[in-house]
Coordinates of C-alpha atoms and ligand atoms in Angstrom, one line a residue:
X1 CA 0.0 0.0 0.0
X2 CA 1.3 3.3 -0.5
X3 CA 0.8 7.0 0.6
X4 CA -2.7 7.3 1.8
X5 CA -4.2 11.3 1.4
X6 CA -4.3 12.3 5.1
X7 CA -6.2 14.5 6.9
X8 CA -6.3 16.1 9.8
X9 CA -8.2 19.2 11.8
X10 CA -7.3 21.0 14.5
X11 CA -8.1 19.5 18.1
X12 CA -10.6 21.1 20.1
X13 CA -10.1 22.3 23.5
X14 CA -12.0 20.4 26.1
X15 CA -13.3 22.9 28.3
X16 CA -17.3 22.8 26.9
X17 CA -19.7 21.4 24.7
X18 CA -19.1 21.2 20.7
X19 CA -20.2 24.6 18.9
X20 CA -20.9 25.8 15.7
X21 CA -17.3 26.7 14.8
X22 CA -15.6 23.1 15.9
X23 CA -18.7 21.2 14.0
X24 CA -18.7 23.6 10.8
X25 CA -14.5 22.5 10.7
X26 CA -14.9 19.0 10.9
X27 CA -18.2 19.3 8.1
X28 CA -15.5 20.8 6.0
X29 CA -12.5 18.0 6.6
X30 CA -15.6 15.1 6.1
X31 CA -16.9 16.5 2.6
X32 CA -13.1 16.3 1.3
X33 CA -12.2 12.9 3.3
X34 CA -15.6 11.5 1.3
X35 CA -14.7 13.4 -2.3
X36 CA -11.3 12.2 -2.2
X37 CA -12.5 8.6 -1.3
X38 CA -14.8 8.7 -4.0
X39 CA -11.8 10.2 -6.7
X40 CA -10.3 6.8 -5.4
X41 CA -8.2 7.9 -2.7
X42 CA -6.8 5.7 0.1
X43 CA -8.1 8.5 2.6
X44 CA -7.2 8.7 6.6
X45 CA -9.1 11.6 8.3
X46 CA -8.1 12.5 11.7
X47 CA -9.4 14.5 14.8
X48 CA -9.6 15.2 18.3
X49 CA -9.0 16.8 21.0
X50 CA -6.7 18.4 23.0
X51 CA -7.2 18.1 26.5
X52 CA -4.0 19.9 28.4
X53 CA -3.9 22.8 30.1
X54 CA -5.2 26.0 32.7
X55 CA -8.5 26.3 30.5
X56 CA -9.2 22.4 30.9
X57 CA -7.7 22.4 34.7
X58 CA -10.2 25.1 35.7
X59 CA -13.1 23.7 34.3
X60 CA -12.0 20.6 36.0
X61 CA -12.1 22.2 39.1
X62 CA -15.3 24.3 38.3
X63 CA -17.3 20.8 38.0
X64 CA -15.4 19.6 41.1
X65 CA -14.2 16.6 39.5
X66 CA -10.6 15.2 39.0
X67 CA -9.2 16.3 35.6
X68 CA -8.5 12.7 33.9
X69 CA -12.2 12.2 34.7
X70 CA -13.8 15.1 33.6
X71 CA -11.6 14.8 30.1
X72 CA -12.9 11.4 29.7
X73 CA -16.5 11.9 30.4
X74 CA -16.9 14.8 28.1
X75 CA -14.7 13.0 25.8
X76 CA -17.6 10.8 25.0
X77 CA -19.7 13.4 24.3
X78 CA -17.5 14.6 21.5
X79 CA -16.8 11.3 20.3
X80 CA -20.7 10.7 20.7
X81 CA -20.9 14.2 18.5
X82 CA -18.7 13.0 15.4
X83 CA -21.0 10.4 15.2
X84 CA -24.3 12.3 15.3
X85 CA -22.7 14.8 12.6
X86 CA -21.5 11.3 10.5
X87 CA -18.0 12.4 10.2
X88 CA -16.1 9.7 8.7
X89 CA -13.0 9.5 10.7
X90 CA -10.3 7.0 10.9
X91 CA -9.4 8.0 14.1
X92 CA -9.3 9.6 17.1
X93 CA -7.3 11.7 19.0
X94 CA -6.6 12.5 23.0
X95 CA -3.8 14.4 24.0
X96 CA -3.7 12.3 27.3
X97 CA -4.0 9.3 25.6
X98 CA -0.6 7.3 26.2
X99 CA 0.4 7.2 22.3
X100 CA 0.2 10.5 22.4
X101 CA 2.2 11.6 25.5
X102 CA 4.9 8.8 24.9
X103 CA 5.3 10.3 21.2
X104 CA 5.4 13.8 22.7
X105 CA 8.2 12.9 25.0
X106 CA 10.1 11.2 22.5
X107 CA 10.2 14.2 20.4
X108 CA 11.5 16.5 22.9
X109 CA 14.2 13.9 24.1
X110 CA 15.4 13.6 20.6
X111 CA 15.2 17.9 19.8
X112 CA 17.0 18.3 22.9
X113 CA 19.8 16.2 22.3
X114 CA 20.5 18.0 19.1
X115 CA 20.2 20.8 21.1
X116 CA 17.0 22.8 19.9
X117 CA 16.2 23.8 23.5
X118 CA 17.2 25.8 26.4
X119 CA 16.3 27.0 29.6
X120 CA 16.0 31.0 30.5
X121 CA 14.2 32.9 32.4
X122 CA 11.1 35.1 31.8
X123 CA 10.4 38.4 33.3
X124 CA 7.6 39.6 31.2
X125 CA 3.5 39.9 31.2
X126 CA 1.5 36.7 30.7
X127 CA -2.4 36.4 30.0
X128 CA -3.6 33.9 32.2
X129 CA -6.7 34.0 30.4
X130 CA -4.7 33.4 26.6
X131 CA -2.5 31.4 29.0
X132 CA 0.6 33.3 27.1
X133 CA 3.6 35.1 27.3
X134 CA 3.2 39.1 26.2
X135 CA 5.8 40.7 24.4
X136 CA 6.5 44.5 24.2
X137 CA 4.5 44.1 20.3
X138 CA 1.4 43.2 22.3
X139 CA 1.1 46.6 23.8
X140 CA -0.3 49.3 22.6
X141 CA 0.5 52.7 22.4
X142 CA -1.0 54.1 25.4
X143 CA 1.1 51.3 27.1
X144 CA -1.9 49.4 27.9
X145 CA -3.1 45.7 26.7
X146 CA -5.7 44.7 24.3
X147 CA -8.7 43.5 26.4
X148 CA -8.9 40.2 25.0
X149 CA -5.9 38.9 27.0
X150 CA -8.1 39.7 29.7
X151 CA -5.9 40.7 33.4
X152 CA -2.2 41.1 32.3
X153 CA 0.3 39.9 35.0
X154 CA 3.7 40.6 35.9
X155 CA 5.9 37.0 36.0
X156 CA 9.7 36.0 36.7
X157 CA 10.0 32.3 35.6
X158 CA 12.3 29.6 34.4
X159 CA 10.9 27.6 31.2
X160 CA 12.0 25.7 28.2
X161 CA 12.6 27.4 24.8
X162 CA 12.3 25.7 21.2
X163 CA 15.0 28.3 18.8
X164 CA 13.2 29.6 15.9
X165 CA 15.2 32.8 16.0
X166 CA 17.1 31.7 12.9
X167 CA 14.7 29.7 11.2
X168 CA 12.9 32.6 8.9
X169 CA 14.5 32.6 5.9
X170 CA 14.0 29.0 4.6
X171 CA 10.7 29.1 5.8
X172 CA 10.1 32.1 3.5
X173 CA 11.7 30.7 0.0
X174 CA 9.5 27.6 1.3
X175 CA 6.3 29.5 0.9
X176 CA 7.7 31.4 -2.0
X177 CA 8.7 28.2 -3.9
X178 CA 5.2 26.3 -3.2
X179 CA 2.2 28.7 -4.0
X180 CA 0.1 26.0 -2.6
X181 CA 1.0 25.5 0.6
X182 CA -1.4 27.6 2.5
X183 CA -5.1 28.1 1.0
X184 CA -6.4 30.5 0.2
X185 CA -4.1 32.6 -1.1
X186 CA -5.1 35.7 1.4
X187 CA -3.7 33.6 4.1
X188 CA -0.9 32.8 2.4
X189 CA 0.0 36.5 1.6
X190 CA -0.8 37.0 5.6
X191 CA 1.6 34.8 6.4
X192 CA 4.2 35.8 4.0
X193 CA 3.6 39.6 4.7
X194 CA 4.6 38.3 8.8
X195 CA 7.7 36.7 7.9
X196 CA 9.0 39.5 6.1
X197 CA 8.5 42.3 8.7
X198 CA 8.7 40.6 11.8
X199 CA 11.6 38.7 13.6
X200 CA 10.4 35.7 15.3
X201 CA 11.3 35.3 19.2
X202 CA 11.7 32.0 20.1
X203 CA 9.3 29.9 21.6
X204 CA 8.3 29.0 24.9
X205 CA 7.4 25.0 25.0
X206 CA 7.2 25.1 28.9
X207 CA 5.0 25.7 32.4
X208 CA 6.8 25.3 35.9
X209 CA 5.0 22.6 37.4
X210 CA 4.2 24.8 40.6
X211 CA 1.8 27.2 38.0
X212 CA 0.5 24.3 36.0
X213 CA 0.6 20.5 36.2
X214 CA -2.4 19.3 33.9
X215 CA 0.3 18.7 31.0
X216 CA 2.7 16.1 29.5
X217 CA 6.3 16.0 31.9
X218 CA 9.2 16.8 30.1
X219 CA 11.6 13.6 30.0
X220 CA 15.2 15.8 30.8
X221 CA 13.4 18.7 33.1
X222 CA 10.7 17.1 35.5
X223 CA 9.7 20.0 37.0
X224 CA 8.0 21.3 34.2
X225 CA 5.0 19.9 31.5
X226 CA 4.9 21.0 28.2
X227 CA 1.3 22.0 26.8
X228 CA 0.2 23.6 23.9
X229 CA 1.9 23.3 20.4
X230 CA 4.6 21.0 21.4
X231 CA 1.7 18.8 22.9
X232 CA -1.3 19.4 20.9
X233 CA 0.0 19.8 17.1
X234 CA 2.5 17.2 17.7
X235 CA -1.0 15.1 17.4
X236 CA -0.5 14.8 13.6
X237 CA 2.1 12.7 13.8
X238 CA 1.8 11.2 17.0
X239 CA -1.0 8.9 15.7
X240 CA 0.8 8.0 12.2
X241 CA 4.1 7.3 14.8
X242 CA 1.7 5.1 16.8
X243 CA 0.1 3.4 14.1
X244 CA 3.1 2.5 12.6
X245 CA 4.2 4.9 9.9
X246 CA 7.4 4.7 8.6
X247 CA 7.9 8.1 7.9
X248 CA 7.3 9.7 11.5
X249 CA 9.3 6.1 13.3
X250 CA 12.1 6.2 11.3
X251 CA 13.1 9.9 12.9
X252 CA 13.0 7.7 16.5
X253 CA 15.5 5.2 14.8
X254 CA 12.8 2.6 14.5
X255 CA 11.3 0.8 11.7
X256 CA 7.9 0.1 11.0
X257 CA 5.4 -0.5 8.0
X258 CA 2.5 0.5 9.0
X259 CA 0.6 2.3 6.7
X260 CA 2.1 5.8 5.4
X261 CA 0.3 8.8 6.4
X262 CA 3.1 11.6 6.8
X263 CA 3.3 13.9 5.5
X264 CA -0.3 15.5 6.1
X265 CA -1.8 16.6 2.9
X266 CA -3.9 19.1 4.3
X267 CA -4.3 20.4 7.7
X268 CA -7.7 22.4 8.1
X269 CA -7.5 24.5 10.6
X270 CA -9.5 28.0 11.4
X271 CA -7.6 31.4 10.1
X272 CA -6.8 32.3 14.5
X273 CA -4.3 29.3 14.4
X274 CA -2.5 29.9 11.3
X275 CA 0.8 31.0 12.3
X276 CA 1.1 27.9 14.4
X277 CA 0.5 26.1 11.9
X278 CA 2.4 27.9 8.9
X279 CA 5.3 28.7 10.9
X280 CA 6.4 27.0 14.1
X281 CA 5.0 23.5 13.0
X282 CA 7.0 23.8 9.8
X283 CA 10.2 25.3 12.0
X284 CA 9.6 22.1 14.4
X285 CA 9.2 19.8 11.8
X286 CA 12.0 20.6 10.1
X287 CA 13.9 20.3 13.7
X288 CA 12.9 16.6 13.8
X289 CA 14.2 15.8 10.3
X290 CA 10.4 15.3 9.2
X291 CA 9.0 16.6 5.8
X292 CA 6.5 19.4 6.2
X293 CA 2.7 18.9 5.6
X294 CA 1.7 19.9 1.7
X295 CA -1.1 22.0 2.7
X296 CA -2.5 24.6 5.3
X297 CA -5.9 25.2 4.8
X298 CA -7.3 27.9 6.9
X299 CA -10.9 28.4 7.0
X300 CA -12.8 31.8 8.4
X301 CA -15.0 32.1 11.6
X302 CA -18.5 31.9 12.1
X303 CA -20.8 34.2 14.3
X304 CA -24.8 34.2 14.7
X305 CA -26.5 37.3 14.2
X306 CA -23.7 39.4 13.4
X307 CA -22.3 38.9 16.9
X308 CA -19.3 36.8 18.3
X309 CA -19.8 33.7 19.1
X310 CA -20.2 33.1 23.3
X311 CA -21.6 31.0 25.8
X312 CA -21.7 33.6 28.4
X313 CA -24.1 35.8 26.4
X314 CA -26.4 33.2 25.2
X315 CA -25.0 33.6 21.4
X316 CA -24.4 30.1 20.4
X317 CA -26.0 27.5 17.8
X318 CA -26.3 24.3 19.0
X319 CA -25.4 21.8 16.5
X320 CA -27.3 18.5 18.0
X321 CA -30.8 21.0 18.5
X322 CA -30.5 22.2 15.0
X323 CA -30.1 18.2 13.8
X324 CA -32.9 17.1 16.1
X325 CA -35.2 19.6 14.2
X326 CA -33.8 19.5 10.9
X327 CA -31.8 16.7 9.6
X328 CA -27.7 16.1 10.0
X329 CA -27.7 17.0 6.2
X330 CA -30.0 19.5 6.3
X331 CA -27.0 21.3 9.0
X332 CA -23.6 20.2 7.4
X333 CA -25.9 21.4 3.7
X334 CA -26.1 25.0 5.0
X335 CA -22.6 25.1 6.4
X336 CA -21.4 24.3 3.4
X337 CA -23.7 26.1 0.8
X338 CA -23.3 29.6 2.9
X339 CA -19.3 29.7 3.1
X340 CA -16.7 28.9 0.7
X341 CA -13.1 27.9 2.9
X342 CA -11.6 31.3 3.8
X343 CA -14.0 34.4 4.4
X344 CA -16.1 34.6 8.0
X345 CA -20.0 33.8 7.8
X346 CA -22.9 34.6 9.8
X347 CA -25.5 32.1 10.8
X348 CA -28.9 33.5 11.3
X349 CA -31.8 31.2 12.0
X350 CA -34.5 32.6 9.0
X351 CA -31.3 32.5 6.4
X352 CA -31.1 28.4 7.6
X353 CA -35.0 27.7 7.6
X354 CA -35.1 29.3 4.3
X355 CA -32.3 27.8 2.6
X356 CA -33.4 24.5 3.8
X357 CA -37.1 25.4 2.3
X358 CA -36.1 26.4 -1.2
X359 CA -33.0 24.3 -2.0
X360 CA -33.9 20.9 -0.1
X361 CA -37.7 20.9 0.4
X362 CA -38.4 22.8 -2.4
X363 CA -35.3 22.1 -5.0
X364 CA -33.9 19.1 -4.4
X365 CA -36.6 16.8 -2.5
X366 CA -39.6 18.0 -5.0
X367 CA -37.5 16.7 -7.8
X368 CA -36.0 13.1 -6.6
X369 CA -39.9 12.7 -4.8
X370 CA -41.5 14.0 -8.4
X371 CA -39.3 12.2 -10.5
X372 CA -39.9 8.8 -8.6
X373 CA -43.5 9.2 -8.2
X374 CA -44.2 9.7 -12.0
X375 CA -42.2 6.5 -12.9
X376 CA -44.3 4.7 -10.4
X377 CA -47.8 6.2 -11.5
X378 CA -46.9 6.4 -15.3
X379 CA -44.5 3.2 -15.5
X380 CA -45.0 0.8 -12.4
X381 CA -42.1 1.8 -10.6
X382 CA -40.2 0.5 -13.8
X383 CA -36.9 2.1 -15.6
X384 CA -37.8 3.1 -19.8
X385 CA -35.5 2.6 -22.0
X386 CA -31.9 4.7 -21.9
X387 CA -32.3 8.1 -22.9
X388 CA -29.7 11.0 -23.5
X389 CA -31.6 14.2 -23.5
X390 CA -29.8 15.6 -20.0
X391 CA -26.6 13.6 -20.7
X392 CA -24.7 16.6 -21.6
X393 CA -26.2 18.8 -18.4
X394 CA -25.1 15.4 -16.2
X395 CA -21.5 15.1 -17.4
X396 CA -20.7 19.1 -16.9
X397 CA -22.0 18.9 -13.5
X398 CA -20.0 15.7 -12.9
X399 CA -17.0 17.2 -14.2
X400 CA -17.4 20.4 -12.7
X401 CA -18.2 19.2 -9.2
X402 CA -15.2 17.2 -9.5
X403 CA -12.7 20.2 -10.6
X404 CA -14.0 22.6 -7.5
X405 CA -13.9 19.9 -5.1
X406 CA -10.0 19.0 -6.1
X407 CA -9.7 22.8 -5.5
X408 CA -11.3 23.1 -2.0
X409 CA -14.2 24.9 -3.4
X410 CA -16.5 23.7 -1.7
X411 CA -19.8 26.0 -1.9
X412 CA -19.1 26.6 -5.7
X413 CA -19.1 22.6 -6.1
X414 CA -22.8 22.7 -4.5
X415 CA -23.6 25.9 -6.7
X416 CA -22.9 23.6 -9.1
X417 CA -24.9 20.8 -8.2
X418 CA -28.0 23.0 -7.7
X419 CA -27.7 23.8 -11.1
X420 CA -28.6 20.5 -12.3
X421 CA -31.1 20.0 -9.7
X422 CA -32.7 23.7 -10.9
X423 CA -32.2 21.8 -14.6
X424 CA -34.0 18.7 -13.5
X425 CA -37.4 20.8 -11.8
X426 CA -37.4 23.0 -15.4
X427 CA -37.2 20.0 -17.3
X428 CA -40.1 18.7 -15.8
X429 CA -41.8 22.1 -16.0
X430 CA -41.5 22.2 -19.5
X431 CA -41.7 18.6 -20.4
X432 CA -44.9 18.3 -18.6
X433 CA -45.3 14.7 -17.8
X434 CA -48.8 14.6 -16.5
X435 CA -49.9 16.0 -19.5
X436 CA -47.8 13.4 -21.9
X437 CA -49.5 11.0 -19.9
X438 CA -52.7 11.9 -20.9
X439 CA -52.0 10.9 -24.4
X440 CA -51.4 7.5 -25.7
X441 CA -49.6 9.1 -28.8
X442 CA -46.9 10.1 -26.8
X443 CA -46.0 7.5 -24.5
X444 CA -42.3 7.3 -26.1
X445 CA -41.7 10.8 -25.4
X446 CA -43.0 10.0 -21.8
X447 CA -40.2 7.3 -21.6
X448 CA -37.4 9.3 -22.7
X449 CA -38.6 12.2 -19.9
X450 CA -39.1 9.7 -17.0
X451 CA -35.4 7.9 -17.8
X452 CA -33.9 11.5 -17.7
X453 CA -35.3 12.5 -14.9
X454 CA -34.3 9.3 -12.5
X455 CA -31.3 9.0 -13.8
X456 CA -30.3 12.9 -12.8
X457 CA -31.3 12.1 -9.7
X458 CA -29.3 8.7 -9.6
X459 CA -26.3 11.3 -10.5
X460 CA -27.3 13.4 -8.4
X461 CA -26.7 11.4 -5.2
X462 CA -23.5 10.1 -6.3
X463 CA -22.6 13.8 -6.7
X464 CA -23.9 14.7 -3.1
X465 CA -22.8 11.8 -1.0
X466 CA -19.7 13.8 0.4
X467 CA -22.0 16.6 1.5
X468 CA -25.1 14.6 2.3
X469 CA -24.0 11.0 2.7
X470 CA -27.1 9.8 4.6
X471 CA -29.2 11.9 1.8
X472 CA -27.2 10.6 -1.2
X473 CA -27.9 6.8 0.3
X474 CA -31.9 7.9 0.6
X475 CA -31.9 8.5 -3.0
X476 CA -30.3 5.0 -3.6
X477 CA -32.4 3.1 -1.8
X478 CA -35.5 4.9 -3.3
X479 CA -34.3 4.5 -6.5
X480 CA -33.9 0.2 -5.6
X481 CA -30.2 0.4 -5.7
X482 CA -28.9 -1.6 -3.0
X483 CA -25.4 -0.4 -3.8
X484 CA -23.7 3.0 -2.3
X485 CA -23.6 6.0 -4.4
X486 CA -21.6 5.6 -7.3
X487 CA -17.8 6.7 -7.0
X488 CA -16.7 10.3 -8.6
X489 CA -14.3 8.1 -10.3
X490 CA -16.3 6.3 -12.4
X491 CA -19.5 8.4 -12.5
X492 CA -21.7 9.0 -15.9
X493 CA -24.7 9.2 -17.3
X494 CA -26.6 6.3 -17.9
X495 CA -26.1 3.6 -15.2
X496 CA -29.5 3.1 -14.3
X497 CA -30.6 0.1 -16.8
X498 CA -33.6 -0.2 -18.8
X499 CA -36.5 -2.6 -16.5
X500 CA -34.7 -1.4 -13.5
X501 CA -37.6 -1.5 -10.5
X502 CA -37.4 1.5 -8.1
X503 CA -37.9 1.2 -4.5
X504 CA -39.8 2.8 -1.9
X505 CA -40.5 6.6 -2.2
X506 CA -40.4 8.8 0.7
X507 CA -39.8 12.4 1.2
X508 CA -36.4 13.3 1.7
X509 CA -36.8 17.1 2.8
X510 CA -40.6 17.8 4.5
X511 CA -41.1 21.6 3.7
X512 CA -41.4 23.5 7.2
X513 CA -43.6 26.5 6.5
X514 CA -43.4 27.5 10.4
X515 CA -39.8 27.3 11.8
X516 CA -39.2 27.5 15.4
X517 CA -38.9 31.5 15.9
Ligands
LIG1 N1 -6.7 23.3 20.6 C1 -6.4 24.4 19.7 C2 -6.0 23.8 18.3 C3 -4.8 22.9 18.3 S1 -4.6 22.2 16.8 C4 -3.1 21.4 16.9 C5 -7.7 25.2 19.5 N2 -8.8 24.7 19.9 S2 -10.3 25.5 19.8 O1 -11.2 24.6 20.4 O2 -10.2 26.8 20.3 O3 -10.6 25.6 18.3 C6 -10.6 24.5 17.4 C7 -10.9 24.9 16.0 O4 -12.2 25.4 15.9 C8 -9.9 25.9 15.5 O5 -9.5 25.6 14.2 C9 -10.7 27.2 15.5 O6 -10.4 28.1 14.5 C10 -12.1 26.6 15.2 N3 -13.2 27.5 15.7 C11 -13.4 27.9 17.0 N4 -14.4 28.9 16.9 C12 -14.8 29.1 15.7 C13 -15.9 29.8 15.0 N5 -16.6 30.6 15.7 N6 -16.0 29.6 13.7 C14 -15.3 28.7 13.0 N7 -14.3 28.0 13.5 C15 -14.0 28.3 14.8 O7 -7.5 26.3 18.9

């Protein structure tokens, strides 16, 4: 077996319940996990979470219970979560999961014998809130801090520093050389424009024990635990290390054959964690001896009502309430159809409820439940003979589809999709069944309609199933295939066979005319 396409997102912090923003990510990461599966990819999709440090300590202590415990009963909750929301993942992820931490410690043994570390002291501001060290380019001109690192304190303290002081230069021809290393190109240009004008200070990998324990120990300095990046994105190779990947083991000295997942091929990751991604994971990377991942793909932020996300004012979306009333597909659908990867998006309820009227109930749903029931009134249920009338509509949406999804584009691949289920409802607009049914002199013409229309929507499910996998597998199963949707690799017009009985028909979308307020 060789190089399978792997991908990861970030891991979630584990101090609360799954929002909008961590479920709309992992929507993202499934669609392309499921595209390239069907383009015939040997796909591994990874997630998790990350469970270290003062955020998860205090909310720990908050619910009175001991940390392991309260990590591992709300850890079923979010493994419980990528369940409800389908994600096909190949695994998953715990920062305090032994694989990890043994990995983790590894790794630092190994950089600090070729001496990537050392100790100094801070005497600085930290944000206990940020849990991070201020520099004097976090202040602002009055002398003051931003608000959003919350109480700034004074601190004297010992820690652990990974050198990146010297590291800029390749990085930058690095980025230069391969255009398509971060997506989109905005973010790329972001992180570019940083390089260039800023020196980069090294990086603190360390907390004293005394100011935080709930971390991973470092092997050659007990009294302190190392948290954060050199914990939590070390997670993306961790898992390959621990599953046997040759790549990631053979910087340890051992060899393995399990199956090859490093390096990454994307990372998907939202735009506020892009620098740790673009630039100290590629500096630490390159400090193990480890080829760095082939893409970044840094996604924008989501808020409700034009307002910042936040539990403490009440501004959330729930994603398991919104499925309980709607559908899984009907949520990852508008996710999806509202934002391409890259700009922010705002969720408001009426822009959901009325998607979900006019492009499922009304678009999609009318034409597969339409389409179905005029075979089975007109023709028992039974396929005509093969007809080529939307052939040519079929194959540009297939190949379309295909191009935007190979380039992350995402919403323009639905747009696309839409426009052959728009084709399909005109078609039967101006074709008029009901009224060729009438009239035994056209019963041929009837035929060629009732093929075209079954097999778009045959077509049509194979094209959705990385979006709406349990609404692609409907449309199979109504149509009386007991196959799953047919792979983008092999996809065109014309599959369904001539005598070919349908199934059941049900509605896939039931129009809601009064959405909860
Ligand atoms: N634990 C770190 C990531 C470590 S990756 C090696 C972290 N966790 S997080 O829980 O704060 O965020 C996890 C992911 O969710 C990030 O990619 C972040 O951008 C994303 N989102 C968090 N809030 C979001 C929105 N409101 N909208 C969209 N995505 C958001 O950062």
């Amino acid at each position: 077996m060789g190089k399978r396409f792997y991908i990861t997102t970030a891991i979630d912090y584990l101090n609360g319940q799954p929002h909008l923003g961590h479920a709309y990510e992992k929507v993202v990461a499934d669609v392309i996990a499921r595209a390239r599966r069907s383009l015939g990819e040997d796909v591994f999709f990874l997630t998790g979470l990350d469970e270290h440090g003062q955020k998860v300590q205090q909310a720990a202590a908050a619910e009175g219970k001991p940390v392991q415990k309260y990590c591992d009963d709300l850890a079923a909750d979010w493994k419980e979560f990528t369940k409800r929301l389908n994600f096909s993942i190949d695994d998953f992820v715990r920062t305090t999961e032994p694989r990890h931490k043994s990995f983790v410690q590894a790794i630092l043994t190994k950089l600090q014998a070729s001496g990537h570390f050392y100790k100094a002291q801070y005497e600085g501001y930290y944000s206990p809130i940020e849990e991070t060290l201020l520099t004097e380019k976090e202040r602002l001109t009055d002398g003051t801090f931003d608000p959003k690192w919350g109480e700034v304190i004074k601190l004297k303290e010992d820690n652990w520093w990974f050198k990146l002081k010297d590291e800029q230069q390749w990085l930058i021809k690095h980025i230069e050389d391969n255009p398509d290393f971060v997506y989109p190109d905005y973010r790329r240009n972001e992180v570019l424009g940083f390089l260039r004008s800023q020196h980069l200070e090294d990086l603190c990998t360390t907390r004293p024990i005394s100011r935080l324990n709930w971390g991973i120990p470092v092997p050659f300095a007990p009294e302190f635990v190392t948290y954060v990046w050199f914990d939590a994105l070390v997670n993306y190779i961790s898992v390959p290390a621990a599953l046997g990947d040759p790549v990631v083991n053979k910087v340890l000295g051992k060899s393995t054959d399990g199956p090859e997942l490093w390096p990454a091929d994307v990372h998907l990751i939202g735009k506020d964690i892009l620098k740790f991604h673009a630039v100290f994971w590629p500096i630490m990377l390159k400090a193990m001896g480890l080829p760095l991942p082939k893409k970044i793909v840094a996604h924008g932020w989501w808020q409700k009502d034009d307002q910042k996300l936040s539990k403490s004012t009440g501004n959330i979306v729930d994603p398991i309430a919104v499925i309980n009333e709607w559908g899984v597909d009907a949520f990852r659908f508008y996710v999806v159809r509202e934002l391409e990867i890259g700009p922010d998006g705002n969720w408001t309820d009426a822009g959901f409820a009325a998607r979900y009227n006019s492009e499922l109930a009304n678009g999609l749903g009318n034409l597969v439940n339409r389409s179905l029931s005029m075979l089975r009134r007109y023709r028992d249920g039974k396929l005509p003979a093969t007809s080529q009338e939307l052939a040519p509509d079929a194959t540009k949406a297939i190949t379309e589809t295909v191009a935007r999804l190979r380039e992350y584009r995402l919403k323009a691949a639905l747009e696309t999709i839409w426009a052959l289920v728009d084709r399909g409802n005109q078609y039967v607009d101006r074709t008029a069944p009901f009224k060729l049914a009438k009239d035994p002199a056209q019963a041929q013409r009837l035929d060629e309609v009732l093929y075209n229309l079954v097999e778009v929507c045959r077509v049509l499910a194979a094209l959705l199933a990385p979006f709406l996998p349990e609404t692609a597998q409907k449309i199979y199963t109504q149509l009386g295939l007991t196959t799953p949707p047919e792979s983008l690799s092999t996809l065109a017009w014309g599959g369904l066979k001539p005598g070919h009985q349908i199934g059941e028909i049900a509605p896939l979308f039931p129009r809601k005319d009064n959405p909860p307020a």
